[in-house]
C-alpha positions in Angstrom: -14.4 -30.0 -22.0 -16.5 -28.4 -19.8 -15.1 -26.4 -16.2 -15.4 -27.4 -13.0 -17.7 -25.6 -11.1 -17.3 -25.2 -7.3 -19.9 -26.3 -5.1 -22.5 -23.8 -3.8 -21.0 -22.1 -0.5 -17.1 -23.2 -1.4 -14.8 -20.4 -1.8 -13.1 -19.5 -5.1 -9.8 -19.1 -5.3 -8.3 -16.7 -7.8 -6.6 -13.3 -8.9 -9.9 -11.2 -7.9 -8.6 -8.2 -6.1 -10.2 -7.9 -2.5 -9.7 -5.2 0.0 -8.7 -6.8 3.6 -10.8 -6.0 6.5 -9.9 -2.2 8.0 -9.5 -2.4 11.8 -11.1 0.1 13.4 -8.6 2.7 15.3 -5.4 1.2 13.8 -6.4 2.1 9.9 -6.2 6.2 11.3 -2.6 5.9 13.3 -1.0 3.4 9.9 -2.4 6.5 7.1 -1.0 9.2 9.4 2.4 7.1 10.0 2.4 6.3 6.2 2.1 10.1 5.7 4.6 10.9 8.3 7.2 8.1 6.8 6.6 9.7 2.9 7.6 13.0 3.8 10.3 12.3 5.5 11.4 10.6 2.5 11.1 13.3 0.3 12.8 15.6 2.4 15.5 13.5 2.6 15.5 13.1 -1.4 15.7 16.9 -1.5 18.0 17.4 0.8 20.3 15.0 -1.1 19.7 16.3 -4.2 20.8 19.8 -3.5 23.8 18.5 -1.7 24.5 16.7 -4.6 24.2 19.9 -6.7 26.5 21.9 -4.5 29.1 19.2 -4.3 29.4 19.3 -8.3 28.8 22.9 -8.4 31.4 23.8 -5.8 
């Protein structure tokens, strides 16, 4: 059986991976607040973790 093809100009639908439109201005201020957000999160992690080693230490 054979597939069915899409008419010319119709769009596919499927699992291809596409990158969404950047916005211009906004794509600078979400990478620096992305940046901003993971180290804060891995200061906190380290600052847990050596609490967490002095608490079972001491």
């Amino acid at each position: 059986m054979p597939l069915i093809r899409t008419a010319r100009g119709a769009r596919r639908r499927g699992a291809s991976r596409r990158r969404p439109p950047r916005r211009p201005g906004r794509g600078d201020i979400d990478r620096w607040l992305d940046r901003l957000v993971d180290i804060a999160v891995i200061t906190a992690m380290a600052v847990g973790a050596v609490a967490l080693v002095l608490t079972l230490l001491l």
